[in-house]
Amino acid sequence: MPHYLDNNCPNSTFATNSKYKSNLNTLFKSLSTKATTNPFPPGGFYSTSTGNGTSDAVYGLFLCRGDQNITGCGDCVKTATTTDLQRYCPNSRVAIIWYDECMVRYSNESLYAKMAEDPSSSFMNAKRYEGNQTQFFEIMWNTMNRLAGETANNRTAKKFTTKMVNITRSVTLYTMEQCTPDLTPNDCSRCLMKAIGLLETMRGARILMPSCYVRYETYTFYIGAVNYSLPLPTTSNITIHGDRGKLHILIP
């Protein structure tokens, strides 16, 4: 099962028996089928719409994390479209849901190639780095900023990059950044730099936006980082609502 993170559903709603609902169901089926059927969409990204040319048109897309295969991506998108979006956002005309493995969103307005920074959601580790904090955060900021340029100018189907950097002999920084592949390099860069600017100086953090996300940790959290896996810390989750979206503090 995918690891659920957060969702956002504005108050705009539709009637249960409306044409918009029917179009949304068709959209959900299309997204789920595309994510679970070969050929796997390039870059783990797919955008589509139903009811085009009418006032009940629905636009939707999914983006799977760049290290996910068709199984991980498909399970995530299927869970979002068949269960979670209908549970968390019943009758919402606009919604977005994030998991570790994917992001799914839909709207009554076109989404394709439109950079969106809002709504956003932030996850911060409650613990600070116990070593040289000045060194840690200088390396973190420099790495994240360099990675933004690499991600924005990535010429493959995925605007997805990762990087490992040694802080000390015993501490490694793992970083990841991704944009939806429909963005221009300039829009991808703008989105990533906005997200990086929201990072707090903690031991680990991530920022989720509709068009991009960034994350860094001192443990491996993505596939292919190393040839073994370290256990993720057990966490409880505190959610704080503020002007910048939601802030989640992860407490080991």
JSON list of C-alpha atoms in Angstrom, two decimals:
[
{"chain": "A", "resi": 1, "resn": "MET", "atom": "CA", "xyz": [0.00, 0.00, 0.00]},
{"chain": "A", "resi": 2, "resn": "PRO", "atom": "CA", "xyz": [1.24, 3.51, -0.76]},
{"chain": "A", "resi": 3, "resn": "HIS", "atom": "CA", "xyz": [2.27, 5.74, 2.14]},
{"chain": "A", "resi": 4, "resn": "TYR", "atom": "CA", "xyz": [-0.28, 8.56, 2.40]},
{"chain": "A", "resi": 5, "resn": "LEU", "atom": "CA", "xyz": [1.07, 12.03, 3.20]},
{"chain": "A", "resi": 6, "resn": "ASP", "atom": "CA", "xyz": [-1.53, 14.76, 2.76]},
{"chain": "A", "resi": 7, "resn": "ASN", "atom": "CA", "xyz": [-4.38, 16.17, 0.67]},
{"chain": "A", "resi": 8, "resn": "ASN", "atom": "CA", "xyz": [-6.02, 19.48, -0.10]},
{"chain": "A", "resi": 9, "resn": "CYS", "atom": "CA", "xyz": [-9.65, 19.94, -1.14]},
{"chain": "A", "resi": 10, "resn": "PRO", "atom": "CA", "xyz": [-11.08, 23.46, -1.54]},
{"chain": "A", "resi": 11, "resn": "ASN", "atom": "CA", "xyz": [-14.71, 23.99, -0.58]},
{"chain": "A", "resi": 12, "resn": "SER", "atom": "CA", "xyz": [-16.07, 24.10, -4.15]},
{"chain": "A", "resi": 13, "resn": "THR", "atom": "CA", "xyz": [-18.31, 21.05, -4.59]},
{"chain": "A", "resi": 14, "resn": "PHE", "atom": "CA", "xyz": [-20.56, 19.34, -7.13]},
{"chain": "A", "resi": 15, "resn": "ALA", "atom": "CA", "xyz": [-23.84, 17.43, -6.84]},
{"chain": "A", "resi": 16, "resn": "THR", "atom": "CA", "xyz": [-23.53, 13.68, -6.38]},
{"chain": "A", "resi": 17, "resn": "ASN", "atom": "CA", "xyz": [-25.66, 12.92, -9.45]},
{"chain": "A", "resi": 18, "resn": "SER", "atom": "CA", "xyz": [-24.12, 15.64, -11.66]},
{"chain": "A", "resi": 19, "resn": "LYS", "atom": "CA", "xyz": [-22.42, 15.32, -15.03]},
{"chain": "A", "resi": 20, "resn": "TYR", "atom": "CA", "xyz": [-19.22, 16.56, -13.38]},
{"chain": "A", "resi": 21, "resn": "LYS", "atom": "CA", "xyz": [-19.30, 13.53, -11.09]},
{"chain": "A", "resi": 22, "resn": "SER", "atom": "CA", "xyz": [-19.76, 11.23, -14.07]},
{"chain": "A", "resi": 23, "resn": "ASN", "atom": "CA", "xyz": [-16.84, 12.86, -15.88]},
{"chain": "A", "resi": 24, "resn": "LEU", "atom": "CA", "xyz": [-14.70, 12.63, -12.75]},
{"chain": "A", "resi": 25, "resn": "ASN", "atom": "CA", "xyz": [-15.37, 8.91, -12.47]},
{"chain": "A", "resi": 26, "resn": "THR", "atom": "CA", "xyz": [-14.31, 8.50, -16.10]},
{"chain": "A", "resi": 27, "resn": "LEU", "atom": "CA", "xyz": [-11.17, 10.52, -15.41]},
{"chain": "A", "resi": 28, "resn": "PHE", "atom": "CA", "xyz": [-10.31, 8.39, -12.37]},
{"chain": "A", "resi": 29, "resn": "LYS", "atom": "CA", "xyz": [-10.67, 5.22, -14.43]},
{"chain": "A", "resi": 30, "resn": "SER", "atom": "CA", "xyz": [-8.43, 6.64, -17.16]},
{"chain": "A", "resi": 31, "resn": "LEU", "atom": "CA", "xyz": [-5.71, 7.66, -14.70]},
{"chain": "A", "resi": 32, "resn": "SER", "atom": "CA", "xyz": [-5.80, 4.32, -12.89]},
{"chain": "A", "resi": 33, "resn": "THR", "atom": "CA", "xyz": [-5.70, 2.32, -16.13]},
{"chain": "A", "resi": 34, "resn": "LYS", "atom": "CA", "xyz": [-2.78, 4.33, -17.52]},
{"chain": "A", "resi": 35, "resn": "ALA", "atom": "CA", "xyz": [-0.75, 3.88, -14.33]},
{"chain": "A", "resi": 36, "resn": "THR", "atom": "CA", "xyz": [-1.28, 0.12, -14.15]},
{"chain": "A", "resi": 37, "resn": "THR", "atom": "CA", "xyz": [-1.02, -0.88, -17.81]},
{"chain": "A", "resi": 38, "resn": "ASN", "atom": "CA", "xyz": [2.00, -1.22, -20.09]},
{"chain": "A", "resi": 39, "resn": "PRO", "atom": "CA", "xyz": [3.43, 0.75, -21.74]},
{"chain": "A", "resi": 40, "resn": "PHE", "atom": "CA", "xyz": [4.25, 2.71, -18.60]},
{"chain": "A", "resi": 41, "resn": "PRO", "atom": "CA", "xyz": [3.80, 6.47, -19.25]},
{"chain": "A", "resi": 42, "resn": "PRO", "atom": "CA", "xyz": [7.09, 8.30, -19.92]},
{"chain": "A", "resi": 43, "resn": "GLY", "atom": "CA", "xyz": [8.49, 9.84, -16.77]},
{"chain": "A", "resi": 44, "resn": "GLY", "atom": "CA", "xyz": [5.75, 8.28, -14.64]},
{"chain": "A", "resi": 45, "resn": "PHE", "atom": "CA", "xyz": [3.56, 11.21, -15.64]},
{"chain": "A", "resi": 46, "resn": "TYR", "atom": "CA", "xyz": [0.18, 11.32, -17.35]},
{"chain": "A", "resi": 47, "resn": "SER", "atom": "CA", "xyz": [-2.32, 14.12, -17.98]},
{"chain": "A", "resi": 48, "resn": "THR", "atom": "CA", "xyz": [-5.80, 13.76, -19.45]},
{"chain": "A", "resi": 49, "resn": "SER", "atom": "CA", "xyz": [-9.30, 15.25, -19.40]},
{"chain": "A", "resi": 50, "resn": "THR", "atom": "CA", "xyz": [-12.95, 14.31, -19.87]},
{"chain": "A", "resi": 51, "resn": "GLY", "atom": "CA", "xyz": [-15.97, 16.31, -20.99]},
{"chain": "A", "resi": 52, "resn": "ASN", "atom": "CA", "xyz": [-13.87, 18.66, -23.11]},
{"chain": "A", "resi": 53, "resn": "GLY", "atom": "CA", "xyz": [-15.65, 21.72, -24.44]},
{"chain": "A", "resi": 54, "resn": "THR", "atom": "CA", "xyz": [-18.35, 21.67, -21.76]},
{"chain": "A", "resi": 55, "resn": "SER", "atom": "CA", "xyz": [-18.84, 23.40, -18.43]},
{"chain": "A", "resi": 56, "resn": "ASP", "atom": "CA", "xyz": [-18.46, 20.00, -16.74]},
{"chain": "A", "resi": 57, "resn": "ALA", "atom": "CA", "xyz": [-14.99, 19.25, -18.10]},
{"chain": "A", "resi": 58, "resn": "VAL", "atom": "CA", "xyz": [-12.57, 17.64, -15.64]},
{"chain": "A", "resi": 59, "resn": "TYR", "atom": "CA", "xyz": [-8.78, 17.74, -15.97]},
{"chain": "A", "resi": 60, "resn": "GLY", "atom": "CA", "xyz": [-6.46, 15.42, -14.11]},
{"chain": "A", "resi": 61, "resn": "LEU", "atom": "CA", "xyz": [-2.92, 14.11, -13.89]},
{"chain": "A", "resi": 62, "resn": "PHE", "atom": "CA", "xyz": [-0.60, 11.95, -11.86]},
{"chain": "A", "resi": 63, "resn": "LEU", "atom": "CA", "xyz": [3.13, 12.10, -11.20]},
{"chain": "A", "resi": 64, "resn": "CYS", "atom": "CA", "xyz": [4.92, 9.10, -9.75]},
{"chain": "A", "resi": 65, "resn": "ARG", "atom": "CA", "xyz": [8.20, 9.49, -7.92]},
{"chain": "A", "resi": 66, "resn": "GLY", "atom": "CA", "xyz": [11.05, 9.01, -10.34]},
{"chain": "A", "resi": 67, "resn": "ASP", "atom": "CA", "xyz": [12.35, 5.83, -8.72]},
{"chain": "A", "resi": 68, "resn": "GLN", "atom": "CA", "xyz": [8.99, 4.01, -8.85]},
{"chain": "A", "resi": 69, "resn": "ASN", "atom": "CA", "xyz": [8.26, 1.18, -11.29]},
{"chain": "A", "resi": 70, "resn": "ILE", "atom": "CA", "xyz": [4.86, 0.36, -12.77]},
{"chain": "A", "resi": 71, "resn": "THR", "atom": "CA", "xyz": [3.88, -1.66, -9.69]},
{"chain": "A", "resi": 72, "resn": "GLY", "atom": "CA", "xyz": [4.62, 1.07, -7.15]},
{"chain": "A", "resi": 73, "resn": "CYS", "atom": "CA", "xyz": [3.21, 3.79, -9.37]},
{"chain": "A", "resi": 74, "resn": "GLY", "atom": "CA", "xyz": [0.12, 1.82, -10.30]},
{"chain": "A", "resi": 75, "resn": "ASP", "atom": "CA", "xyz": [-0.73, 0.86, -6.72]},
{"chain": "A", "resi": 76, "resn": "CYS", "atom": "CA", "xyz": [-0.40, 4.48, -5.65]},
{"chain": "A", "resi": 77, "resn": "VAL", "atom": "CA", "xyz": [-2.53, 6.00, -8.41]},
{"chain": "A", "resi": 78, "resn": "LYS", "atom": "CA", "xyz": [-5.14, 3.25, -8.11]},
{"chain": "A", "resi": 79, "resn": "THR", "atom": "CA", "xyz": [-5.44, 3.82, -4.35]},
{"chain": "A", "resi": 80, "resn": "ALA", "atom": "CA", "xyz": [-5.84, 7.55, -4.88]},
{"chain": "A", "resi": 81, "resn": "THR", "atom": "CA", "xyz": [-8.48, 7.31, -7.60]},
{"chain": "A", "resi": 82, "resn": "THR", "atom": "CA", "xyz": [-10.53, 4.37, -6.33]},
{"chain": "A", "resi": 83, "resn": "THR", "atom": "CA", "xyz": [-10.46, 5.04, -2.59]},
{"chain": "A", "resi": 84, "resn": "ASP", "atom": "CA", "xyz": [-8.67, 7.98, -1.01]},
{"chain": "A", "resi": 85, "resn": "LEU", "atom": "CA", "xyz": [-9.74, 10.96, -3.11]},
{"chain": "A", "resi": 86, "resn": "GLN", "atom": "CA", "xyz": [-13.36, 9.93, -2.73]},
{"chain": "A", "resi": 87, "resn": "ARG", "atom": "CA", "xyz": [-12.86, 9.45, 1.01]},
{"chain": "A", "resi": 88, "resn": "TYR", "atom": "CA", "xyz": [-10.88, 12.60, 1.79]},
{"chain": "A", "resi": 89, "resn": "CYS", "atom": "CA", "xyz": [-12.41, 14.91, -0.84]},
{"chain": "A", "resi": 90, "resn": "PRO", "atom": "CA", "xyz": [-16.00, 13.78, -1.49]},
{"chain": "A", "resi": 91, "resn": "ASN", "atom": "CA", "xyz": [-17.75, 15.89, -4.14]},
{"chain": "A", "resi": 92, "resn": "SER", "atom": "CA", "xyz": [-14.81, 18.34, -4.41]},
{"chain": "A", "resi": 93, "resn": "ARG", "atom": "CA", "xyz": [-14.44, 20.02, -7.79]},
{"chain": "A", "resi": 94, "resn": "VAL", "atom": "CA", "xyz": [-10.70, 20.47, -7.20]},
{"chain": "A", "resi": 95, "resn": "ALA", "atom": "CA", "xyz": [-8.38, 18.20, -5.20]},
{"chain": "A", "resi": 96, "resn": "ILE", "atom": "CA", "xyz": [-4.81, 17.03, -4.80]},
{"chain": "A", "resi": 97, "resn": "ILE", "atom": "CA", "xyz": [-3.41, 14.12, -2.82]},
{"chain": "A", "resi": 98, "resn": "TRP", "atom": "CA", "xyz": [0.21, 13.27, -2.04]},
{"chain": "A", "resi": 99, "resn": "TYR", "atom": "CA", "xyz": [1.86, 9.98, -1.15]},
{"chain": "A", "resi": 100, "resn": "ASP", "atom": "CA", "xyz": [5.49, 8.98, -0.84]},
{"chain": "A", "resi": 101, "resn": "GLU", "atom": "CA", "xyz": [5.12, 7.21, -4.18]},
{"chain": "A", "resi": 102, "resn": "CYS", "atom": "CA", "xyz": [2.95, 9.57, -6.24]},
{"chain": "A", "resi": 103, "resn": "MET", "atom": "CA", "xyz": [0.81, 12.69, -6.51]},
{"chain": "A", "resi": 104, "resn": "VAL", "atom": "CA", "xyz": [-2.66, 12.81, -8.10]},
{"chain": "A", "resi": 105, "resn": "ARG", "atom": "CA", "xyz": [-4.71, 15.93, -8.76]},
{"chain": "A", "resi": 106, "resn": "TYR", "atom": "CA", "xyz": [-7.76, 17.04, -10.70]},
{"chain": "A", "resi": 107, "resn": "SER", "atom": "CA", "xyz": [-9.58, 20.30, -11.39]},
{"chain": "A", "resi": 108, "resn": "ASN", "atom": "CA", "xyz": [-12.32, 21.97, -13.41]},
{"chain": "A", "resi": 109, "resn": "GLU", "atom": "CA", "xyz": [-9.54, 24.00, -15.10]},
{"chain": "A", "resi": 110, "resn": "SER", "atom": "CA", "xyz": [-6.72, 22.81, -17.32]},
{"chain": "A", "resi": 111, "resn": "LEU", "atom": "CA", "xyz": [-3.61, 21.71, -15.40]},
{"chain": "A", "resi": 112, "resn": "TYR", "atom": "CA", "xyz": [-1.18, 20.76, -18.15]},
{"chain": "A", "resi": 113, "resn": "ALA", "atom": "CA", "xyz": [2.03, 22.83, -18.41]},
{"chain": "A", "resi": 114, "resn": "LYS", "atom": "CA", "xyz": [0.82, 25.27, -15.76]},
{"chain": "A", "resi": 115, "resn": "MET", "atom": "CA", "xyz": [3.23, 25.71, -12.88]},
{"chain": "A", "resi": 116, "resn": "ALA", "atom": "CA", "xyz": [1.47, 25.65, -9.49]},
{"chain": "A", "resi": 117, "resn": "GLU", "atom": "CA", "xyz": [3.07, 26.34, -6.11]},
{"chain": "A", "resi": 118, "resn": "ASP", "atom": "CA", "xyz": [-0.14, 26.19, -4.09]},
{"chain": "A", "resi": 119, "resn": "PRO", "atom": "CA", "xyz": [-1.44, 24.42, -2.16]},
{"chain": "A", "resi": 120, "resn": "SER", "atom": "CA", "xyz": [1.72, 23.18, -0.47]},
{"chain": "A", "resi": 121, "resn": "SER", "atom": "CA", "xyz": [2.53, 20.86, 2.40]},
{"chain": "A", "resi": 122, "resn": "SER", "atom": "CA", "xyz": [5.69, 20.74, 4.53]},
{"chain": "A", "resi": 123, "resn": "PHE", "atom": "CA", "xyz": [7.20, 17.87, 6.52]},
{"chain": "A", "resi": 124, "resn": "MET", "atom": "CA", "xyz": [10.02, 18.60, 8.95]},
{"chain": "A", "resi": 125, "resn": "ASN", "atom": "CA", "xyz": [12.01, 16.30, 11.21]},
{"chain": "A", "resi": 126, "resn": "ALA", "atom": "CA", "xyz": [11.67, 17.57, 14.79]},
{"chain": "A", "resi": 127, "resn": "LYS", "atom": "CA", "xyz": [15.34, 16.85, 15.52]},
{"chain": "A", "resi": 128, "resn": "ARG", "atom": "CA", "xyz": [18.20, 19.13, 14.57]},
{"chain": "A", "resi": 129, "resn": "TYR", "atom": "CA", "xyz": [21.52, 17.85, 13.28]},
{"chain": "A", "resi": 130, "resn": "GLU", "atom": "CA", "xyz": [23.72, 17.09, 16.28]},
{"chain": "A", "resi": 131, "resn": "GLY", "atom": "CA", "xyz": [27.07, 17.79, 14.63]},
{"chain": "A", "resi": 132, "resn": "ASN", "atom": "CA", "xyz": [28.43, 20.97, 13.04]},
{"chain": "A", "resi": 133, "resn": "GLN", "atom": "CA", "xyz": [25.17, 22.65, 12.04]},
{"chain": "A", "resi": 134, "resn": "THR", "atom": "CA", "xyz": [26.84, 25.41, 10.02]},
{"chain": "A", "resi": 135, "resn": "GLN", "atom": "CA", "xyz": [28.65, 22.84, 7.89]},
{"chain": "A", "resi": 136, "resn": "PHE", "atom": "CA", "xyz": [25.56, 20.65, 7.56]},
{"chain": "A", "resi": 137, "resn": "PHE", "atom": "CA", "xyz": [23.26, 23.39, 6.37]},
{"chain": "A", "resi": 138, "resn": "GLU", "atom": "CA", "xyz": [25.80, 24.99, 4.06]},
{"chain": "A", "resi": 139, "resn": "ILE", "atom": "CA", "xyz": [26.26, 21.63, 2.32]},
{"chain": "A", "resi": 140, "resn": "MET", "atom": "CA", "xyz": [22.50, 21.02, 2.29]},
{"chain": "A", "resi": 141, "resn": "TRP", "atom": "CA", "xyz": [21.59, 24.40, 0.77]},
{"chain": "A", "resi": 142, "resn": "ASN", "atom": "CA", "xyz": [24.36, 24.23, -1.83]},
{"chain": "A", "resi": 143, "resn": "THR", "atom": "CA", "xyz": [23.40, 20.69, -2.81]},
{"chain": "A", "resi": 144, "resn": "MET", "atom": "CA", "xyz": [19.69, 21.47, -3.09]},
{"chain": "A", "resi": 145, "resn": "ASN", "atom": "CA", "xyz": [20.35, 24.59, -5.17]},
{"chain": "A", "resi": 146, "resn": "ARG", "atom": "CA", "xyz": [22.67, 22.75, -7.57]},
{"chain": "A", "resi": 147, "resn": "LEU", "atom": "CA", "xyz": [20.21, 19.90, -7.84]},
{"chain": "A", "resi": 148, "resn": "ALA", "atom": "CA", "xyz": [17.45, 22.33, -8.83]},
{"chain": "A", "resi": 149, "resn": "GLY", "atom": "CA", "xyz": [19.41, 23.32, -11.92]},
{"chain": "A", "resi": 150, "resn": "GLU", "atom": "CA", "xyz": [20.10, 19.70, -12.83]},
{"chain": "A", "resi": 151, "resn": "THR", "atom": "CA", "xyz": [16.45, 18.79, -12.40]},
{"chain": "A", "resi": 152, "resn": "ALA", "atom": "CA", "xyz": [15.08, 21.72, -14.39]},
{"chain": "A", "resi": 153, "resn": "ASN", "atom": "CA", "xyz": [17.43, 21.02, -17.29]},
{"chain": "A", "resi": 154, "resn": "ASN", "atom": "CA", "xyz": [17.04, 17.24, -17.22]},
{"chain": "A", "resi": 155, "resn": "ARG", "atom": "CA", "xyz": [16.50, 16.24, -20.86]},
{"chain": "A", "resi": 156, "resn": "THR", "atom": "CA", "xyz": [15.09, 12.79, -20.10]},
{"chain": "A", "resi": 157, "resn": "ALA", "atom": "CA", "xyz": [11.37, 12.06, -19.75]},
{"chain": "A", "resi": 158, "resn": "LYS", "atom": "CA", "xyz": [11.75, 12.54, -16.00]},
{"chain": "A", "resi": 159, "resn": "LYS", "atom": "CA", "xyz": [12.54, 15.83, -14.34]},
{"chain": "A", "resi": 160, "resn": "PHE", "atom": "CA", "xyz": [13.87, 13.84, -11.39]},
{"chain": "A", "resi": 161, "resn": "THR", "atom": "CA", "xyz": [17.29, 13.88, -9.76]},
{"chain": "A", "resi": 162, "resn": "THR", "atom": "CA", "xyz": [18.92, 12.57, -6.60]},
{"chain": "A", "resi": 163, "resn": "LYS", "atom": "CA", "xyz": [22.28, 13.17, -5.02]},
{"chain": "A", "resi": 164, "resn": "MET", "atom": "CA", "xyz": [24.25, 11.74, -2.09]},
{"chain": "A", "resi": 165, "resn": "VAL", "atom": "CA", "xyz": [26.76, 13.96, -0.28]},
{"chain": "A", "resi": 166, "resn": "ASN", "atom": "CA", "xyz": [29.01, 13.02, 2.63]},
{"chain": "A", "resi": 167, "resn": "ILE", "atom": "CA", "xyz": [28.66, 15.40, 5.57]},
{"chain": "A", "resi": 168, "resn": "THR", "atom": "CA", "xyz": [31.16, 13.43, 7.68]},
{"chain": "A", "resi": 169, "resn": "ARG", "atom": "CA", "xyz": [32.60, 9.93, 7.47]},
{"chain": "A", "resi": 170, "resn": "SER", "atom": "CA", "xyz": [29.52, 8.60, 9.24]},
{"chain": "A", "resi": 171, "resn": "VAL", "atom": "CA", "xyz": [26.78, 10.97, 8.03]},
{"chain": "A", "resi": 172, "resn": "THR", "atom": "CA", "xyz": [25.49, 11.08, 4.45]},
{"chain": "A", "resi": 173, "resn": "LEU", "atom": "CA", "xyz": [22.97, 13.56, 3.09]},
{"chain": "A", "resi": 174, "resn": "TYR", "atom": "CA", "xyz": [20.40, 12.13, 0.66]},
{"chain": "A", "resi": 175, "resn": "THR", "atom": "CA", "xyz": [18.56, 14.62, -1.55]},
{"chain": "A", "resi": 176, "resn": "MET", "atom": "CA", "xyz": [15.79, 14.38, -4.14]},
{"chain": "A", "resi": 177, "resn": "GLU", "atom": "CA", "xyz": [13.99, 16.86, -6.38]},
{"chain": "A", "resi": 178, "resn": "GLN", "atom": "CA", "xyz": [11.31, 16.39, -9.03]},
{"chain": "A", "resi": 179, "resn": "CYS", "atom": "CA", "xyz": [9.06, 18.46, -11.30]},
{"chain": "A", "resi": 180, "resn": "THR", "atom": "CA", "xyz": [6.16, 17.42, -13.46]},
{"chain": "A", "resi": 181, "resn": "PRO", "atom": "CA", "xyz": [7.70, 16.82, -16.92]},
{"chain": "A", "resi": 182, "resn": "ASP", "atom": "CA", "xyz": [5.23, 19.16, -18.64]},
{"chain": "A", "resi": 183, "resn": "LEU", "atom": "CA", "xyz": [6.96, 22.22, -17.15]},
{"chain": "A", "resi": 184, "resn": "THR", "atom": "CA", "xyz": [9.50, 24.31, -19.02]},
{"chain": "A", "resi": 185, "resn": "PRO", "atom": "CA", "xyz": [13.00, 24.40, -17.49]},
{"chain": "A", "resi": 186, "resn": "ASN", "atom": "CA", "xyz": [12.31, 27.92, -16.26]},
{"chain": "A", "resi": 187, "resn": "ASP", "atom": "CA", "xyz": [9.02, 27.00, -14.58]},
{"chain": "A", "resi": 188, "resn": "CYS", "atom": "CA", "xyz": [10.54, 23.88, -13.04]},
{"chain": "A", "resi": 189, "resn": "SER", "atom": "CA", "xyz": [13.42, 25.92, -11.66]},
{"chain": "A", "resi": 190, "resn": "ARG", "atom": "CA", "xyz": [11.05, 28.56, -10.24]},
{"chain": "A", "resi": 191, "resn": "CYS", "atom": "CA", "xyz": [8.96, 25.91, -8.53]},
{"chain": "A", "resi": 192, "resn": "LEU", "atom": "CA", "xyz": [11.96, 24.12, -7.03]},
{"chain": "A", "resi": 193, "resn": "MET", "atom": "CA", "xyz": [13.59, 27.33, -5.79]},
{"chain": "A", "resi": 194, "resn": "LYS", "atom": "CA", "xyz": [10.32, 28.38, -4.14]},
{"chain": "A", "resi": 195, "resn": "ALA", "atom": "CA", "xyz": [10.12, 24.98, -2.44]},
{"chain": "A", "resi": 196, "resn": "ILE", "atom": "CA", "xyz": [13.77, 25.07, -1.35]},
{"chain": "A", "resi": 197, "resn": "GLY", "atom": "CA", "xyz": [13.16, 28.50, 0.15]},
{"chain": "A", "resi": 198, "resn": "LEU", "atom": "CA", "xyz": [10.51, 26.98, 2.43]},
{"chain": "A", "resi": 199, "resn": "LEU", "atom": "CA", "xyz": [12.83, 24.31, 3.86]},
{"chain": "A", "resi": 200, "resn": "GLU", "atom": "CA", "xyz": [13.55, 24.58, 7.56]},
{"chain": "A", "resi": 201, "resn": "THR", "atom": "CA", "xyz": [17.01, 23.91, 8.95]},
{"chain": "A", "resi": 202, "resn": "MET", "atom": "CA", "xyz": [16.20, 20.55, 10.49]},
{"chain": "A", "resi": 203, "resn": "ARG", "atom": "CA", "xyz": [17.78, 17.10, 10.23]},
{"chain": "A", "resi": 204, "resn": "GLY", "atom": "CA", "xyz": [15.39, 16.25, 7.40]},
{"chain": "A", "resi": 205, "resn": "ALA", "atom": "CA", "xyz": [12.60, 18.00, 5.50]},
{"chain": "A", "resi": 206, "resn": "ARG", "atom": "CA", "xyz": [10.41, 17.93, 2.43]},
{"chain": "A", "resi": 207, "resn": "ILE", "atom": "CA", "xyz": [8.14, 20.38, 0.63]},
{"chain": "A", "resi": 208, "resn": "LEU", "atom": "CA", "xyz": [5.26, 19.14, -1.52]},
{"chain": "A", "resi": 209, "resn": "MET", "atom": "CA", "xyz": [3.74, 21.32, -4.23]},
{"chain": "A", "resi": 210, "resn": "PRO", "atom": "CA", "xyz": [1.43, 20.51, -7.16]},
{"chain": "A", "resi": 211, "resn": "SER", "atom": "CA", "xyz": [4.20, 20.99, -9.73]},
{"chain": "A", "resi": 212, "resn": "CYS", "atom": "CA", "xyz": [7.31, 19.93, -7.82]},
{"chain": "A", "resi": 213, "resn": "TYR", "atom": "CA", "xyz": [8.74, 18.65, -4.58]},
{"chain": "A", "resi": 214, "resn": "VAL", "atom": "CA", "xyz": [12.04, 18.61, -2.75]},
{"chain": "A", "resi": 215, "resn": "ARG", "atom": "CA", "xyz": [13.37, 16.49, 0.09]},
{"chain": "A", "resi": 216, "resn": "TYR", "atom": "CA", "xyz": [16.54, 15.83, 2.06]},
{"chain": "A", "resi": 217, "resn": "GLU", "atom": "CA", "xyz": [17.28, 13.33, 4.84]},
{"chain": "A", "resi": 218, "resn": "THR", "atom": "CA", "xyz": [20.24, 11.76, 6.63]},
{"chain": "A", "resi": 219, "resn": "TYR", "atom": "CA", "xyz": [18.94, 8.27, 5.81]},
{"chain": "A", "resi": 220, "resn": "THR", "atom": "CA", "xyz": [18.28, 6.69, 2.45]},
{"chain": "A", "resi": 221, "resn": "PHE", "atom": "CA", "xyz": [14.66, 7.05, 1.36]},
{"chain": "A", "resi": 222, "resn": "TYR", "atom": "CA", "xyz": [14.75, 6.48, -2.39]},
{"chain": "A", "resi": 223, "resn": "ILE", "atom": "CA", "xyz": [15.42, 3.41, -4.49]},
{"chain": "A", "resi": 224, "resn": "GLY", "atom": "CA", "xyz": [18.92, 3.18, -5.89]},
{"chain": "A", "resi": 225, "resn": "ALA", "atom": "CA", "xyz": [20.61, 5.37, -3.28]},
{"chain": "A", "resi": 226, "resn": "VAL", "atom": "CA", "xyz": [22.77, 2.51, -2.02]},
{"chain": "A", "resi": 227, "resn": "ASN", "atom": "CA", "xyz": [22.84, -1.26, -2.39]},
{"chain": "A", "resi": 228, "resn": "TYR", "atom": "CA", "xyz": [21.10, -1.77, 0.93]},
{"chain": "A", "resi": 229, "resn": "SER", "atom": "CA", "xyz": [18.16, -0.19, 2.73]},
{"chain": "A", "resi": 230, "resn": "LEU", "atom": "CA", "xyz": [18.18, 1.50, 6.10]},
{"chain": "A", "resi": 231, "resn": "PRO", "atom": "CA", "xyz": [14.96, 1.31, 8.15]},
{"chain": "A", "resi": 232, "resn": "LEU", "atom": "CA", "xyz": [12.87, 4.47, 8.12]},
{"chain": "A", "resi": 233, "resn": "PRO", "atom": "CA", "xyz": [12.36, 5.94, 11.59]},
{"chain": "A", "resi": 234, "resn": "THR", "atom": "CA", "xyz": [9.06, 5.31, 13.31]},
{"chain": "A", "resi": 235, "resn": "THR", "atom": "CA", "xyz": [7.28, 8.64, 13.51]},
{"chain": "A", "resi": 236, "resn": "SER", "atom": "CA", "xyz": [4.26, 10.32, 14.95]},
{"chain": "A", "resi": 237, "resn": "ASN", "atom": "CA", "xyz": [2.78, 13.17, 13.00]},
{"chain": "A", "resi": 238, "resn": "ILE", "atom": "CA", "xyz": [1.81, 16.65, 14.23]},
{"chain": "A", "resi": 239, "resn": "THR", "atom": "CA", "xyz": [0.07, 18.90, 11.70]},
{"chain": "A", "resi": 240, "resn": "ILE", "atom": "CA", "xyz": [0.20, 22.69, 11.96]},
{"chain": "A", "resi": 241, "resn": "HIS", "atom": "CA", "xyz": [-1.86, 24.85, 9.59]},
{"chain": "A", "resi": 242, "resn": "GLY", "atom": "CA", "xyz": [-0.29, 28.17, 8.63]},
{"chain": "A", "resi": 243, "resn": "ASP", "atom": "CA", "xyz": [0.01, 30.76, 5.88]},
{"chain": "A", "resi": 244, "resn": "ARG", "atom": "CA", "xyz": [2.41, 28.59, 3.87]},
{"chain": "A", "resi": 245, "resn": "GLY", "atom": "CA", "xyz": [0.15, 25.55, 3.85]},
{"chain": "A", "resi": 246, "resn": "LYS", "atom": "CA", "xyz": [0.47, 22.64, 6.24]},
{"chain": "A", "resi": 247, "resn": "LEU", "atom": "CA", "xyz": [3.56, 21.96, 8.34]},
{"chain": "A", "resi": 248, "resn": "HIS", "atom": "CA", "xyz": [4.00, 18.40, 9.58]},
{"chain": "A", "resi": 249, "resn": "ILE", "atom": "CA", "xyz": [6.58, 17.82, 12.32]},
{"chain": "A", "resi": 250, "resn": "LEU", "atom": "CA", "xyz": [7.95, 14.27, 12.30]},
{"chain": "A", "resi": 251, "resn": "ILE", "atom": "CA", "xyz": [8.95, 13.09, 15.76]},
{"chain": "A", "resi": 252, "resn": "PRO", "atom": "CA", "xyz": [11.21, 10.00, 15.89]}
]
